[in-house]
Coordinates of C-alpha atoms and ligand atoms in Angstrom, one line a residue:
X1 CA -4.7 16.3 15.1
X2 CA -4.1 12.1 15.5
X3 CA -1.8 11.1 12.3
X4 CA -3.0 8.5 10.3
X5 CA -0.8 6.0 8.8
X6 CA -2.3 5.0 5.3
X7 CA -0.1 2.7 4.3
X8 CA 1.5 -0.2 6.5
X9 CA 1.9 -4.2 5.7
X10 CA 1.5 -6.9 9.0
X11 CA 1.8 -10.3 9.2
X12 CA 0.7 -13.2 11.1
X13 CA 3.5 -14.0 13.6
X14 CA 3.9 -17.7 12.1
X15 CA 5.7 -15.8 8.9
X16 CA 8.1 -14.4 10.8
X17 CA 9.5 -17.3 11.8
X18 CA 11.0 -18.6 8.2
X19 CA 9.4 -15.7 5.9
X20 CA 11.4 -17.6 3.1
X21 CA 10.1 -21.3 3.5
X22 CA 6.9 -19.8 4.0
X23 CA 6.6 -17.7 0.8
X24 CA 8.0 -21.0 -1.5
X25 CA 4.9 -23.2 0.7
X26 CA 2.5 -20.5 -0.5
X27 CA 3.7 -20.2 -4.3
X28 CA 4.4 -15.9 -3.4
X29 CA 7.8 -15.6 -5.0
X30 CA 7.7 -12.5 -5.9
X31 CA 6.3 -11.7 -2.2
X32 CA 9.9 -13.7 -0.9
X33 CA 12.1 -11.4 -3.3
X34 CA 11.1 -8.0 -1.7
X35 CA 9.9 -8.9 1.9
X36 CA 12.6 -11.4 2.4
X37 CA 15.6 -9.4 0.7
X38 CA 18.6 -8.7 2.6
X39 CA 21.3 -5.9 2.6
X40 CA 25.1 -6.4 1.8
X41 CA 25.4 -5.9 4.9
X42 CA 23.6 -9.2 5.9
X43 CA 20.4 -6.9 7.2
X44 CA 17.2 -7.8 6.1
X45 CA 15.5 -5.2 4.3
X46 CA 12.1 -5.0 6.8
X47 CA 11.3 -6.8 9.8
X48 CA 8.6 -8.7 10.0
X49 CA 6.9 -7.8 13.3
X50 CA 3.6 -8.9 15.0
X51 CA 0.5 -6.9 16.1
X52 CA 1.7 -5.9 19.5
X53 CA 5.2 -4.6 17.7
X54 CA 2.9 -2.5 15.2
X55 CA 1.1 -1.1 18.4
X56 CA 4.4 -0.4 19.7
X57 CA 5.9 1.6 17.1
X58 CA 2.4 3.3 16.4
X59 CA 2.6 4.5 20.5
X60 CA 6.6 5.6 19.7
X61 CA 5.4 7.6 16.7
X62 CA 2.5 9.2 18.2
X63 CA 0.5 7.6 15.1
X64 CA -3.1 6.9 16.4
X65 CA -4.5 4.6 13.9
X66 CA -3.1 2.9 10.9
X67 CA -4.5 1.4 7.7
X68 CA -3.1 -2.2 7.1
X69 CA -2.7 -2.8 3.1
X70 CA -3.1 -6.6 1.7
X71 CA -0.1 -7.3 -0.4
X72 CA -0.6 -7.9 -4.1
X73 CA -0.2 -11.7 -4.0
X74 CA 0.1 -14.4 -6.8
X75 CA -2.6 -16.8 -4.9
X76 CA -6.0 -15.8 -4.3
X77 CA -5.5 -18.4 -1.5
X78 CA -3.1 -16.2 0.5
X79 CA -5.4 -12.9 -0.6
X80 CA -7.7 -14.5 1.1
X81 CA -5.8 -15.6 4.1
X82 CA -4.4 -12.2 5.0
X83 CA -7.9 -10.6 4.1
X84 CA -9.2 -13.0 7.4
X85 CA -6.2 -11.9 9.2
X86 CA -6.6 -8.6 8.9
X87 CA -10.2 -8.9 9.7
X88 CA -9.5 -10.5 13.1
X89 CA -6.7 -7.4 13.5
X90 CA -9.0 -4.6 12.9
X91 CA -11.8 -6.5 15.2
X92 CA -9.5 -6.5 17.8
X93 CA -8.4 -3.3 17.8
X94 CA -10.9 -1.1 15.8
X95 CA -9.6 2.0 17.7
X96 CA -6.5 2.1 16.4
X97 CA -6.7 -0.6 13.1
X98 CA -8.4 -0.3 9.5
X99 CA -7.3 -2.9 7.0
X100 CA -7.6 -2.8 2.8
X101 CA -8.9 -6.3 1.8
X102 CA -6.3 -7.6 -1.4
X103 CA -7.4 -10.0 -4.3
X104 CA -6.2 -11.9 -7.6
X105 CA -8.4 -12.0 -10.1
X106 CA -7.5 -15.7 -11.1
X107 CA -10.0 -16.5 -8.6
X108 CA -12.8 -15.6 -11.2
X109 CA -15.5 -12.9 -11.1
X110 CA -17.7 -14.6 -8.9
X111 CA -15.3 -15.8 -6.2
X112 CA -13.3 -11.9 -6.5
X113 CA -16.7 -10.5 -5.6
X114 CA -17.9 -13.0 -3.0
X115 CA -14.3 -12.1 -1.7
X116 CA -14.8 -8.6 -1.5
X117 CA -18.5 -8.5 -0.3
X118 CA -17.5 -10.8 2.6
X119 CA -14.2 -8.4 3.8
X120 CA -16.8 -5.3 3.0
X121 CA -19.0 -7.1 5.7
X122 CA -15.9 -8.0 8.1
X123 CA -15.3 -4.3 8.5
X124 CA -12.7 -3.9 5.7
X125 CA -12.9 -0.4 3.8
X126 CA -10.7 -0.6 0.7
X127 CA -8.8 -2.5 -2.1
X128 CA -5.2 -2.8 -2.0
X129 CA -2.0 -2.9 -2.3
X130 CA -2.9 -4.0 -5.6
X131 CA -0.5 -4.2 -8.2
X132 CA -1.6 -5.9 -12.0
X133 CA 2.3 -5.6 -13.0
X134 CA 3.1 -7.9 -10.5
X135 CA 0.2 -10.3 -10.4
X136 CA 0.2 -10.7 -13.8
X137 CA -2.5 -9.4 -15.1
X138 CA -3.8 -6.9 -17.7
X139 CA -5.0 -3.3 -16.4
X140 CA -8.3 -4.2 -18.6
X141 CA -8.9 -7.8 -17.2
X142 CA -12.3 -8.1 -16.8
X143 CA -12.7 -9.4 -13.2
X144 CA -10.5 -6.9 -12.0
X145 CA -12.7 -4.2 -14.0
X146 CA -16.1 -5.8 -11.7
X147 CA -14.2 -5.6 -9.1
X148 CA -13.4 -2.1 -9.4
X149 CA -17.0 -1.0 -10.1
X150 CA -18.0 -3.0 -6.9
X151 CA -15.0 -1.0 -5.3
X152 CA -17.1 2.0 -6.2
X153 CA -20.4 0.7 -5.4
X154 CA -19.1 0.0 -1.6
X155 CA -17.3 3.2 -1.7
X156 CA -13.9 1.5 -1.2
X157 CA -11.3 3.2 -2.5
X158 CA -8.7 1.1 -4.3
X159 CA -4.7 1.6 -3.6
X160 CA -2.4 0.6 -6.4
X161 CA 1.4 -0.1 -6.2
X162 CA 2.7 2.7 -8.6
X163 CA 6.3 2.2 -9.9
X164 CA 9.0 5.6 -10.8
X165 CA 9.8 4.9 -14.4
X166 CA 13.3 6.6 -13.3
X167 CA 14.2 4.7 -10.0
X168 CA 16.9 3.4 -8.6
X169 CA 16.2 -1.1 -10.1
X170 CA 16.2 -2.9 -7.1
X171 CA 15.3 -6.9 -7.5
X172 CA 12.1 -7.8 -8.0
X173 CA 11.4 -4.0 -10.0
X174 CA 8.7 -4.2 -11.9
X175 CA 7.5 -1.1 -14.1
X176 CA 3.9 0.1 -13.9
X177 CA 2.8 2.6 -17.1
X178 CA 1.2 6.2 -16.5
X179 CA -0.9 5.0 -19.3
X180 CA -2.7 2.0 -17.6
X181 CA -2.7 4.7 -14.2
X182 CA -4.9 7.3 -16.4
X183 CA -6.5 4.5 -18.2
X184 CA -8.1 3.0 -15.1
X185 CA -8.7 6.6 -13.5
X186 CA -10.6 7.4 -16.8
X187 CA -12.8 4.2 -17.1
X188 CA -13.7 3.6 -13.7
X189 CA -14.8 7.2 -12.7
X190 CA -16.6 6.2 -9.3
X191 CA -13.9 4.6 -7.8
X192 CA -11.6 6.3 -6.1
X193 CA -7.7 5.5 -6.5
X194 CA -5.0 5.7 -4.2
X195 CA -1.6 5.2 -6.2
X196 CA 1.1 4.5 -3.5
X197 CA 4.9 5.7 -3.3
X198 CA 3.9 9.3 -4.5
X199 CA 2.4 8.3 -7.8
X200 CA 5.4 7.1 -8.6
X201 CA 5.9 10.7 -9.2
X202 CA 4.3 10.5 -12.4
X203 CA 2.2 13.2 -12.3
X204 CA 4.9 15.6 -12.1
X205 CA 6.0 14.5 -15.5
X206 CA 2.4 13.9 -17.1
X207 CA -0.5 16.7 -17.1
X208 CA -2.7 14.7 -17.7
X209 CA -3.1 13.3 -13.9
X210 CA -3.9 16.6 -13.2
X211 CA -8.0 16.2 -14.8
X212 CA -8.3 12.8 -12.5
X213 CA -10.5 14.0 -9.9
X214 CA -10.9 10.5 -8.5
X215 CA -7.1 9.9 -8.0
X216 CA -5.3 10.1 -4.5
X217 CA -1.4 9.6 -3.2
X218 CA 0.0 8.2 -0.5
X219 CA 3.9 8.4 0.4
X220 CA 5.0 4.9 0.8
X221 CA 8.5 4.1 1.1
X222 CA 9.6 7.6 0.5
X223 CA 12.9 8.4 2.3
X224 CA 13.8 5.0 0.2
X225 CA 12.8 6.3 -3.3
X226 CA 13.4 10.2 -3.2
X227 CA 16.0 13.0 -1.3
X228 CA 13.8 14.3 1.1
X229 CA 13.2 17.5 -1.0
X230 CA 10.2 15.3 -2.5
X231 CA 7.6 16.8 -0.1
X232 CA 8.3 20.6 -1.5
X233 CA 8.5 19.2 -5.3
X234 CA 5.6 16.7 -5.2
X235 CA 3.1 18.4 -2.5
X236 CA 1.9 21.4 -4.7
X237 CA 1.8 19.1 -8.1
X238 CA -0.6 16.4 -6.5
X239 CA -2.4 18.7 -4.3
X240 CA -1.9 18.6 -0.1
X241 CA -5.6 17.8 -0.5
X242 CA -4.7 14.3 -2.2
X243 CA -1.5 13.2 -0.6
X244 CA -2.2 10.7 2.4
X245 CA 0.7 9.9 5.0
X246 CA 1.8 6.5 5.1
X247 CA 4.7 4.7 5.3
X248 CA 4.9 1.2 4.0
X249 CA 5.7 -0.3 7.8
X250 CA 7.4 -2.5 8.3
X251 CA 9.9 -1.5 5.5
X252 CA 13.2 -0.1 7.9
X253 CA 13.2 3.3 5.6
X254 CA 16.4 4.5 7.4
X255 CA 18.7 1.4 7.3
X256 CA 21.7 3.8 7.3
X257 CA 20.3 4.8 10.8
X258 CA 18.1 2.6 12.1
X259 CA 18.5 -1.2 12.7
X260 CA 14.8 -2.3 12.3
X261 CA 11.6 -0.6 11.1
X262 CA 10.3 1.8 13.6
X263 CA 7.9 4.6 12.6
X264 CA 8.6 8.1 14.5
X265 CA 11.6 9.4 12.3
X266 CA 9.1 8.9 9.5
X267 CA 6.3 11.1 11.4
X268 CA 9.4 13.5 11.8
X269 CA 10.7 13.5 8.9
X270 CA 7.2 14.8 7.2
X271 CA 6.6 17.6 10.4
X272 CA 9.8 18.7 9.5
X273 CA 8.8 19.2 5.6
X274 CA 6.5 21.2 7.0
X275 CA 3.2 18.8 5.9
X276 CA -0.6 20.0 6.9
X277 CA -2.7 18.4 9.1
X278 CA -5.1 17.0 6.2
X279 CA -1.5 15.0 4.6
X280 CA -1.1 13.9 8.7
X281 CA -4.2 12.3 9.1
X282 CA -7.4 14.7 7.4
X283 CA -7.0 13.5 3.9
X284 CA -7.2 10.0 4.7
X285 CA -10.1 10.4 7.5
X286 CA -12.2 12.5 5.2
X287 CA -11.5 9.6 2.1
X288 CA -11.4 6.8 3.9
X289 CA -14.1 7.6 6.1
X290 CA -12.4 7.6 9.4
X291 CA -13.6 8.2 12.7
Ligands
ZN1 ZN1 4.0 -0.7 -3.1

């Protein structure tokens, strides 16, 4: 069964080469504060590698295709620039690459939807990473509510950055309510929601996720967030039919072990937990649509 990865982050190479004066040239801040972190140790927190370093770790892993998120920027300038990007990615390797256009409503309804239509037409086949918290903008805003129901319209579902209430602060935290989660679920009933980083794990502490039929999971960043007992805890609450593999590449998720982002312990880490086939690669395939 070929693994998918629904959940990774890439970058032209010409970020990599000062991530930090690039982020303060674009206005992405908040971007700068988590991508460009580093450890006590001096270590940055991720790497920032190119295509061909992607297709590299994907062939280490044994992960044969991948789903590249936008980040949730502060500019609709750079939504739009990665949403290009990524469009020249997945048209260059469709085989292995599908790619989540991103957006900021500050762009206005009809520029958002113009946006979206034109990354629907480049081969794009979601939403996301998108996170209101951090781009500043109310769960009810009414471009991101049109652009929702176009989300639905396309069939492309939308992933949302979902924050644990209870974890660890690291900088540039920034809390995300179950309330505006169950809101959205509730109001926009065709679209179909993929909340990253296990939900936050807040449907194990509110039943009320539960009745969302159109709510999915993905597992970003987990050996980061949660002991690795989080795939016996959190599997049979969300449903091994709703929980997508991904990883949030290029994030290094073992920096105790590993000196630079690399996917295969990952991909180990989840056989090991004993995940299904349909968490590996059949939930996301039969959602997103997958070949
Ligand atoms: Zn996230």
């Amino acid at each position: 069964m070929p693994i998918v990865d629904a959940h990774v982050h890439l970058y032209p190479a010409d970020v990599d080469r000062d991530p930090a004066a690039w982020a303060a040239a674009q206005g992405e801040a908040h971007w700068a504060l988590l991508c460009t972190r580093t450890r006590k140790d001096g270590r940055r927190v991720q790497s920032l590698p190119t295509l061909a370093g992607l297709l590299a770790a994907m062939d280490a892993a044994g992960i044969a295709r991948v789903v590249l998120l936008g980040w949730y920027w502060e500019k609709p300038e750079t939504c739009a620039w990665q949403n290009r990007f990524y469009a020249a990615c997945v048209r260059a390797h469709p085989e292995r690459l599908s790619a989540f256009a991103t957006l900021h409503p500050r762009a206005g309804r009809d520029a958002v939807l113009a946006e979206i239509r034109r990354a629907h037409g480049e081969g794009l086949i979601g939403l996301g990473e998108l996170s209101p918290h951090s781009q500043g903008y109310p769960v009810d805003d009414p471009v991101f509510g049109a652009a929702l129901a176009l989300a639905a319209e396309l069939r492309m579902p939308v992933n949302l950055h979902v924050t644990d209430p209870e974890s660890r602060r690291y900088p540039g935290w920034i809390g995300t309510s179950a309330e505006d989660f169950v809101r959205l679920a509730r109001a926009f009933p065709a679209t179909t929601f993929i909340l990253a980083h296990w939900g936050g794990l807040l449907p194990l502490r509110d039943p009320r996720f539960a009745s969302l039929a159109n709510v999915y999971y993905d597992t970003a960043a987990s050996p980061l967030l949660y002991p690795n007992n989080v795939w016996a805890q959190a599997l049979p609450v969300l449903g091994a039919d709703r929980v997508l593999f991904g990883s949030d590449f290029p994030l290094n998720l073992y920096p105790r072990v590993a000196v630079e982002a690399e996917m295969a312990q990952f991909v180990a880490e989840a056989k090991a937990a004993g995940v299904s086939d349909a968490v590996l690669g059949g939930n996301a395939r039969k959602i997103l649509g997958l070949p």
